[in-house]
Amino acid sequence: MALASSTFDGSENPLSEGGNWFSGQGLFADLKKVTGTAQATVVETECAARWVASNFQGDQFSQATLIAWGGDSGEGVSVMTRIQSDTDGSCYLIFSGANYSLLRAVDNGVSLSFISLFATGILPVVNDVIRLESFSSMHRVILNGKVIGGATDIVHTSGQPGIHVFDITGHAGLNQLDNWSGGDLIEFPESAMSFVQPIKQYRVKAY
């Protein structure tokens, strides 16, 4: 069973930690670490990294703590699952933003967009522990140990877990995450998905 974790000790740009991370997959820009937190390297650009030091099964999780939020609805942090490759950043993610939302990132090599799968309506709070679990076609949002929603989507069935940060202009470094962990899922009861909402497929951000 593959498991990985990082507390982002020290500072490094781009984030690598000895080759454990690949920063800037696909059309995403690099992430960096600054004195124990993961941060974006540039404003108004989606920044992300995926863990590449382990091979994960398709059923996987990604979890991190929200350390700081800039307060604008268009910025925040994410945990990601099933990131496709170094050249394709397509994946699933929970983005904090104005409210925690489950999204699917679509990276076609020319543009990067996000499809909304589920919106929780819950505002982010500093020190929230965010967890995304992807099991078969099911994806669930877990906040501070409590399942708060989810959706089904079968576009991606494998990949690597990772993280994402987006800063707006004037808020460089104001969105931060820490205490990341990711790994294989052992169990995901189907009964836990009885709450799943119909998928609303529309683009919420495009470049």
PDB file of C-alpha atoms in Angstrom:
ATOM      1  CA  MET A   1       0.000   0.000   0.000  1.00  0.00           C
ATOM      2  CA  ALA A   2       1.436   3.365  -1.039  1.00  0.00           C
ATOM      3  CA  LEU A   3       1.363   6.233   1.466  1.00  0.00           C
ATOM      4  CA  ALA A   4       3.115   9.601   1.328  1.00  0.00           C
ATOM      5  CA  SER A   5       3.242  12.785   3.418  1.00  0.00           C
ATOM      6  CA  SER A   6       4.928  16.159   3.700  1.00  0.00           C
ATOM      7  CA  THR A   7       5.033  19.017   6.207  1.00  0.00           C
ATOM      8  CA  PHE A   8       6.903  21.231   3.710  1.00  0.00           C
ATOM      9  CA  ASP A   9       9.759  21.981   6.115  1.00  0.00           C
ATOM     10  CA  GLY A  10      12.181  24.650   4.941  1.00  0.00           C
ATOM     11  CA  SER A  11      11.917  26.675   1.742  1.00  0.00           C
ATOM     12  CA  GLU A  12      12.292  25.599  -1.877  1.00  0.00           C
ATOM     13  CA  ASN A  13      11.269  26.909  -5.296  1.00  0.00           C
ATOM     14  CA  PRO A  14       9.990  24.973  -7.129  1.00  0.00           C
ATOM     15  CA  LEU A  15       8.675  22.355  -4.712  1.00  0.00           C
ATOM     16  CA  SER A  16      10.585  19.083  -5.184  1.00  0.00           C
ATOM     17  CA  GLU A  17      11.772  17.661  -1.835  1.00  0.00           C
ATOM     18  CA  GLY A  18      14.426  15.529  -3.462  1.00  0.00           C
ATOM     19  CA  GLY A  19      12.311  14.556  -6.432  1.00  0.00           C
ATOM     20  CA  ASN A  20       9.276  13.461  -4.407  1.00  0.00           C
ATOM     21  CA  TRP A  21       7.159  16.158  -6.058  1.00  0.00           C
ATOM     22  CA  PHE A  22       6.761  17.191  -9.683  1.00  0.00           C
ATOM     23  CA  SER A  23       5.717  20.850  -9.807  1.00  0.00           C
ATOM     24  CA  GLY A  24       3.887  22.422 -12.705  1.00  0.00           C
ATOM     25  CA  GLN A  25       2.235  19.439 -14.353  1.00  0.00           C
ATOM     26  CA  GLY A  26       0.596  20.202 -17.679  1.00  0.00           C
ATOM     27  CA  LEU A  27      -0.678  23.776 -17.872  1.00  0.00           C
ATOM     28  CA  PHE A  28      -0.345  24.319 -14.122  1.00  0.00           C
ATOM     29  CA  ALA A  29       2.538  26.500 -12.895  1.00  0.00           C
ATOM     30  CA  ASP A  30       4.996  25.473 -10.165  1.00  0.00           C
ATOM     31  CA  LEU A  31       4.371  25.414  -6.432  1.00  0.00           C
ATOM     32  CA  LYS A  32       6.969  26.363  -3.826  1.00  0.00           C
ATOM     33  CA  LYS A  33       7.402  25.785  -0.115  1.00  0.00           C
ATOM     34  CA  VAL A  34       8.057  28.655   2.293  1.00  0.00           C
ATOM     35  CA  THR A  35       8.977  27.907   5.916  1.00  0.00           C
ATOM     36  CA  GLY A  36       6.648  24.968   6.295  1.00  0.00           C
ATOM     37  CA  THR A  37       3.792  25.758   3.909  1.00  0.00           C
ATOM     38  CA  ALA A  38       3.044  25.133   0.223  1.00  0.00           C
ATOM     39  CA  GLN A  39       2.359  28.307  -1.773  1.00  0.00           C
ATOM     40  CA  ALA A  40       1.824  29.514  -5.331  1.00  0.00           C
ATOM     41  CA  THR A  41       4.833  30.821  -7.248  1.00  0.00           C
ATOM     42  CA  VAL A  42       2.877  33.416  -9.229  1.00  0.00           C
ATOM     43  CA  VAL A  43      -0.449  35.245  -8.928  1.00  0.00           C
ATOM     44  CA  GLU A  44      -3.430  34.742 -11.253  1.00  0.00           C
ATOM     45  CA  THR A  45      -2.082  31.367 -12.366  1.00  0.00           C
ATOM     46  CA  GLU A  46      -3.139  27.890 -11.273  1.00  0.00           C
ATOM     47  CA  CYS A  47      -0.156  26.376  -9.431  1.00  0.00           C
ATOM     48  CA  ALA A  48       0.065  22.684  -8.543  1.00  0.00           C
ATOM     49  CA  ALA A  49       2.311  19.724  -7.814  1.00  0.00           C
ATOM     50  CA  ARG A  50       1.863  15.968  -7.777  1.00  0.00           C
ATOM     51  CA  TRP A  51       3.634  13.337  -5.683  1.00  0.00           C
ATOM     52  CA  VAL A  52       5.745  11.148  -7.979  1.00  0.00           C
ATOM     53  CA  ALA A  53       7.947   9.194  -5.555  1.00  0.00           C
ATOM     54  CA  SER A  54       5.336   6.419  -5.155  1.00  0.00           C
ATOM     55  CA  ASN A  55       3.024   4.475  -7.437  1.00  0.00           C
ATOM     56  CA  PHE A  56      -0.587   4.732  -6.279  1.00  0.00           C
ATOM     57  CA  GLN A  57      -3.585   2.614  -7.145  1.00  0.00           C
ATOM     58  CA  GLY A  58      -6.577   4.323  -8.715  1.00  0.00           C
ATOM     59  CA  ASP A  59      -8.495   4.289  -5.431  1.00  0.00           C
ATOM     60  CA  GLN A  60      -6.695   7.030  -3.519  1.00  0.00           C
ATOM     61  CA  PHE A  61      -6.962  10.007  -1.180  1.00  0.00           C
ATOM     62  CA  SER A  62      -5.319  13.404  -0.771  1.00  0.00           C
ATOM     63  CA  GLN A  63      -5.509  15.425   2.448  1.00  0.00           C
ATOM     64  CA  ALA A  64      -4.067  18.720   3.729  1.00  0.00           C
ATOM     65  CA  THR A  65      -4.639  21.509   6.253  1.00  0.00           C
ATOM     66  CA  LEU A  66      -5.700  24.995   5.138  1.00  0.00           C
ATOM     67  CA  ILE A  67      -3.160  27.262   6.855  1.00  0.00           C
ATOM     68  CA  ALA A  68      -4.128  30.596   5.309  1.00  0.00           C
ATOM     69  CA  TRP A  69      -6.835  31.919   2.966  1.00  0.00           C
ATOM     70  CA  GLY A  70      -6.721  35.308   1.250  1.00  0.00           C
ATOM     71  CA  GLY A  71     -10.478  35.767   1.683  1.00  0.00           C
ATOM     72  CA  ASP A  72     -11.518  36.246  -1.942  1.00  0.00           C
ATOM     73  CA  SER A  73     -14.018  33.841  -3.523  1.00  0.00           C
ATOM     74  CA  GLY A  74     -11.738  33.236  -6.505  1.00  0.00           C
ATOM     75  CA  GLU A  75      -8.645  32.135  -4.590  1.00  0.00           C
ATOM     76  CA  GLY A  76      -7.731  29.256  -2.338  1.00  0.00           C
ATOM     77  CA  VAL A  77      -6.092  25.857  -2.032  1.00  0.00           C
ATOM     78  CA  SER A  78      -6.941  22.341  -3.185  1.00  0.00           C
ATOM     79  CA  VAL A  79      -6.157  18.709  -2.592  1.00  0.00           C
ATOM     80  CA  MET A  80      -6.051  16.629  -5.777  1.00  0.00           C
ATOM     81  CA  THR A  81      -6.443  13.001  -6.823  1.00  0.00           C
ATOM     82  CA  ARG A  82      -5.734  11.111 -10.049  1.00  0.00           C
ATOM     83  CA  ILE A  83      -3.491  13.762 -11.617  1.00  0.00           C
ATOM     84  CA  GLN A  84      -2.775  12.287 -15.030  1.00  0.00           C
ATOM     85  CA  SER A  85       0.903  12.954 -15.834  1.00  0.00           C
ATOM     86  CA  ASP A  86       3.744  15.477 -15.949  1.00  0.00           C
ATOM     87  CA  THR A  87       2.295  16.850 -19.193  1.00  0.00           C
ATOM     88  CA  ASP A  88      -1.421  16.487 -18.403  1.00  0.00           C
ATOM     89  CA  GLY A  89      -2.745  18.175 -15.252  1.00  0.00           C
ATOM     90  CA  SER A  90      -6.281  16.777 -15.593  1.00  0.00           C
ATOM     91  CA  CYS A  91      -7.520  15.470 -12.221  1.00  0.00           C
ATOM     92  CA  TYR A  92     -10.126  15.753  -9.455  1.00  0.00           C
ATOM     93  CA  LEU A  93      -9.807  18.371  -6.728  1.00  0.00           C
ATOM     94  CA  ILE A  94     -11.520  20.040  -3.790  1.00  0.00           C
ATOM     95  CA  PHE A  95     -11.033  23.814  -4.089  1.00  0.00           C
ATOM     96  CA  SER A  96     -11.643  26.055  -1.064  1.00  0.00           C
ATOM     97  CA  GLY A  97     -12.614  29.340  -2.805  1.00  0.00           C
ATOM     98  CA  ALA A  98     -15.856  30.924  -1.569  1.00  0.00           C
ATOM     99  CA  ASN A  99     -17.093  27.475  -0.539  1.00  0.00           C
ATOM    100  CA  TYR A 100     -15.559  24.028  -0.761  1.00  0.00           C
ATOM    101  CA  SER A 101     -16.279  22.588  -4.191  1.00  0.00           C
ATOM    102  CA  LEU A 102     -15.477  19.289  -5.891  1.00  0.00           C
ATOM    103  CA  LEU A 103     -14.161  19.940  -9.401  1.00  0.00           C
ATOM    104  CA  ARG A 104     -12.647  18.098 -12.326  1.00  0.00           C
ATOM    105  CA  ALA A 105      -9.713  19.875 -13.940  1.00  0.00           C
ATOM    106  CA  VAL A 106      -9.562  19.572 -17.739  1.00  0.00           C
ATOM    107  CA  ASP A 107      -6.091  20.141 -19.206  1.00  0.00           C
ATOM    108  CA  ASN A 108      -6.164  19.630 -22.972  1.00  0.00           C
ATOM    109  CA  GLY A 109      -2.677  21.005 -23.592  1.00  0.00           C
ATOM    110  CA  VAL A 110      -4.042  24.312 -24.897  1.00  0.00           C
ATOM    111  CA  SER A 111      -6.386  25.486 -22.143  1.00  0.00           C
ATOM    112  CA  LEU A 112      -7.108  24.662 -18.515  1.00  0.00           C
ATOM    113  CA  SER A 113     -10.691  24.642 -17.265  1.00  0.00           C
ATOM    114  CA  PHE A 114     -12.683  23.301 -14.317  1.00  0.00           C
ATOM    115  CA  ILE A 115     -15.994  21.450 -14.271  1.00  0.00           C
ATOM    116  CA  SER A 116     -18.095  21.651 -11.118  1.00  0.00           C
ATOM    117  CA  LEU A 117     -19.186  18.289  -9.708  1.00  0.00           C
ATOM    118  CA  PHE A 118     -20.443  19.325  -6.263  1.00  0.00           C
ATOM    119  CA  ALA A 119     -20.598  22.574  -4.219  1.00  0.00           C
ATOM    120  CA  THR A 120     -20.825  22.250  -0.446  1.00  0.00           C
ATOM    121  CA  GLY A 121     -21.901  25.794   0.436  1.00  0.00           C
ATOM    122  CA  ILE A 122     -19.434  25.712   3.341  1.00  0.00           C
ATOM    123  CA  LEU A 123     -16.995  28.604   3.747  1.00  0.00           C
ATOM    124  CA  PRO A 124     -13.330  27.756   4.338  1.00  0.00           C
ATOM    125  CA  VAL A 125     -11.876  28.387   7.802  1.00  0.00           C
ATOM    126  CA  VAL A 126      -8.188  28.449   8.672  1.00  0.00           C
ATOM    127  CA  ASN A 127      -7.022  25.075  10.066  1.00  0.00           C
ATOM    128  CA  ASP A 128      -9.706  23.121   8.200  1.00  0.00           C
ATOM    129  CA  VAL A 129      -8.511  19.638   7.294  1.00  0.00           C
ATOM    130  CA  ILE A 130      -9.555  18.944   3.685  1.00  0.00           C
ATOM    131  CA  ARG A 131      -9.671  15.396   2.303  1.00  0.00           C
ATOM    132  CA  LEU A 132     -10.677  14.066  -1.107  1.00  0.00           C
ATOM    133  CA  GLU A 133     -11.292  10.350  -1.565  1.00  0.00           C
ATOM    134  CA  SER A 134     -11.651   8.833  -5.035  1.00  0.00           C
ATOM    135  CA  PHE A 135     -12.852   5.243  -5.219  1.00  0.00           C
ATOM    136  CA  SER A 136     -13.885   3.757  -8.563  1.00  0.00           C
ATOM    137  CA  SER A 137     -16.300   6.342 -10.029  1.00  0.00           C
ATOM    138  CA  MET A 138     -17.122   7.879  -6.628  1.00  0.00           C
ATOM    139  CA  HIS A 139     -15.499  10.961  -5.111  1.00  0.00           C
ATOM    140  CA  ARG A 140     -16.314  12.321  -1.694  1.00  0.00           C
ATOM    141  CA  VAL A 141     -15.501  15.546   0.131  1.00  0.00           C
ATOM    142  CA  ILE A 142     -14.440  15.194   3.765  1.00  0.00           C
ATOM    143  CA  LEU A 143     -13.989  18.262   5.961  1.00  0.00           C
ATOM    144  CA  ASN A 144     -12.503  17.938   9.458  1.00  0.00           C
ATOM    145  CA  GLY A 145     -13.277  14.221   9.467  1.00  0.00           C
ATOM    146  CA  LYS A 146     -16.915  14.565   8.346  1.00  0.00           C
ATOM    147  CA  VAL A 147     -18.250  13.559   4.925  1.00  0.00           C
ATOM    148  CA  ILE A 148     -20.061  16.610   3.549  1.00  0.00           C
ATOM    149  CA  GLY A 149     -20.774  15.649  -0.052  1.00  0.00           C
ATOM    150  CA  GLY A 150     -19.606  13.985  -3.202  1.00  0.00           C
ATOM    151  CA  ALA A 151     -20.298  13.016  -6.788  1.00  0.00           C
ATOM    152  CA  THR A 152     -19.754  10.261  -9.322  1.00  0.00           C
ATOM    153  CA  ASP A 153     -17.495  10.782 -12.327  1.00  0.00           C
ATOM    154  CA  ILE A 154     -15.615   8.139 -14.298  1.00  0.00           C
ATOM    155  CA  VAL A 155     -13.416  10.179 -16.653  1.00  0.00           C
ATOM    156  CA  HIS A 156     -10.184   9.453 -14.742  1.00  0.00           C
ATOM    157  CA  THR A 157      -9.573   6.110 -13.042  1.00  0.00           C
ATOM    158  CA  SER A 158      -5.874   6.400 -12.173  1.00  0.00           C
ATOM    159  CA  GLY A 159      -3.132   8.961 -11.520  1.00  0.00           C
ATOM    160  CA  GLN A 160      -1.229  10.594  -8.661  1.00  0.00           C
ATOM    161  CA  PRO A 161      -2.418  12.682  -5.678  1.00  0.00           C
ATOM    162  CA  GLY A 162      -1.242  16.252  -5.208  1.00  0.00           C
ATOM    163  CA  ILE A 163      -2.006  19.843  -4.224  1.00  0.00           C
ATOM    164  CA  HIS A 164      -2.980  23.179  -5.809  1.00  0.00           C
ATOM    165  CA  VAL A 165      -2.887  26.872  -4.829  1.00  0.00           C
ATOM    166  CA  PHE A 166      -4.307  29.936  -6.600  1.00  0.00           C
ATOM    167  CA  ASP A 167      -3.550  33.548  -5.535  1.00  0.00           C
ATOM    168  CA  ILE A 168      -5.293  36.600  -6.957  1.00  0.00           C
ATOM    169  CA  THR A 169      -3.458  39.834  -7.738  1.00  0.00           C
ATOM    170  CA  GLY A 170      -2.356  41.602  -4.560  1.00  0.00           C
ATOM    171  CA  HIS A 171      -2.649  38.429  -2.478  1.00  0.00           C
ATOM    172  CA  ALA A 172       0.678  36.728  -3.236  1.00  0.00           C
ATOM    173  CA  GLY A 173       1.437  34.178  -0.539  1.00  0.00           C
ATOM    174  CA  LEU A 174      -1.880  34.606   1.274  1.00  0.00           C
ATOM    175  CA  ASN A 175      -3.170  31.119   0.399  1.00  0.00           C
ATOM    176  CA  GLN A 176      -1.231  28.317   2.067  1.00  0.00           C
ATOM    177  CA  LEU A 177      -1.566  24.644   2.956  1.00  0.00           C
ATOM    178  CA  ASP A 178       0.425  22.241   5.134  1.00  0.00           C
ATOM    179  CA  ASN A 179       0.441  18.712   6.575  1.00  0.00           C
ATOM    180  CA  TRP A 180      -0.264  16.955   3.305  1.00  0.00           C
ATOM    181  CA  SER A 181      -0.780  13.213   3.038  1.00  0.00           C
ATOM    182  CA  GLY A 182      -1.881  10.971   0.205  1.00  0.00           C
ATOM    183  CA  GLY A 183      -2.156   7.287  -0.472  1.00  0.00           C
ATOM    184  CA  ASP A 184      -4.112   4.244  -1.490  1.00  0.00           C
ATOM    185  CA  LEU A 185      -7.648   3.779  -0.199  1.00  0.00           C
ATOM    186  CA  ILE A 186      -8.347   0.443   1.450  1.00  0.00           C
ATOM    187  CA  GLU A 187     -12.095   0.783   1.881  1.00  0.00           C
ATOM    188  CA  PHE A 188     -14.831   3.063   0.590  1.00  0.00           C
ATOM    189  CA  PRO A 189     -18.338   1.736   1.409  1.00  0.00           C
ATOM    190  CA  GLU A 190     -20.764   2.406  -1.453  1.00  0.00           C
ATOM    191  CA  SER A 191     -23.446   3.179   1.121  1.00  0.00           C
ATOM    192  CA  ALA A 192     -21.436   6.263   2.058  1.00  0.00           C
ATOM    193  CA  MET A 193     -22.313   7.759  -1.329  1.00  0.00           C
ATOM    194  CA  SER A 194     -26.088   7.714  -0.873  1.00  0.00           C
ATOM    195  CA  PHE A 195     -25.965  11.515  -0.668  1.00  0.00           C
ATOM    196  CA  VAL A 196     -24.313  11.988  -4.071  1.00  0.00           C
ATOM    197  CA  GLN A 197     -25.723  14.917  -6.044  1.00  0.00           C
ATOM    198  CA  PRO A 198     -26.325  14.967  -9.811  1.00  0.00           C
ATOM    199  CA  ILE A 199     -23.298  16.308 -11.632  1.00  0.00           C
ATOM    200  CA  LYS A 200     -23.636  19.835 -12.972  1.00  0.00           C
ATOM    201  CA  GLN A 201     -21.213  20.085 -15.855  1.00  0.00           C
ATOM    202  CA  TYR A 202     -20.241  23.643 -16.575  1.00  0.00           C
ATOM    203  CA  ARG A 203     -16.980  25.495 -16.780  1.00  0.00           C
ATOM    204  CA  VAL A 204     -16.243  27.711 -13.796  1.00  0.00           C
ATOM    205  CA  LYS A 205     -12.871  29.041 -14.908  1.00  0.00           C
ATOM    206  CA  ALA A 206     -11.061  28.884 -18.225  1.00  0.00           C
ATOM    207  CA  TYR A 207      -7.921  30.282 -19.807  1.00  0.00           C
TER     208      TYR A 207
END
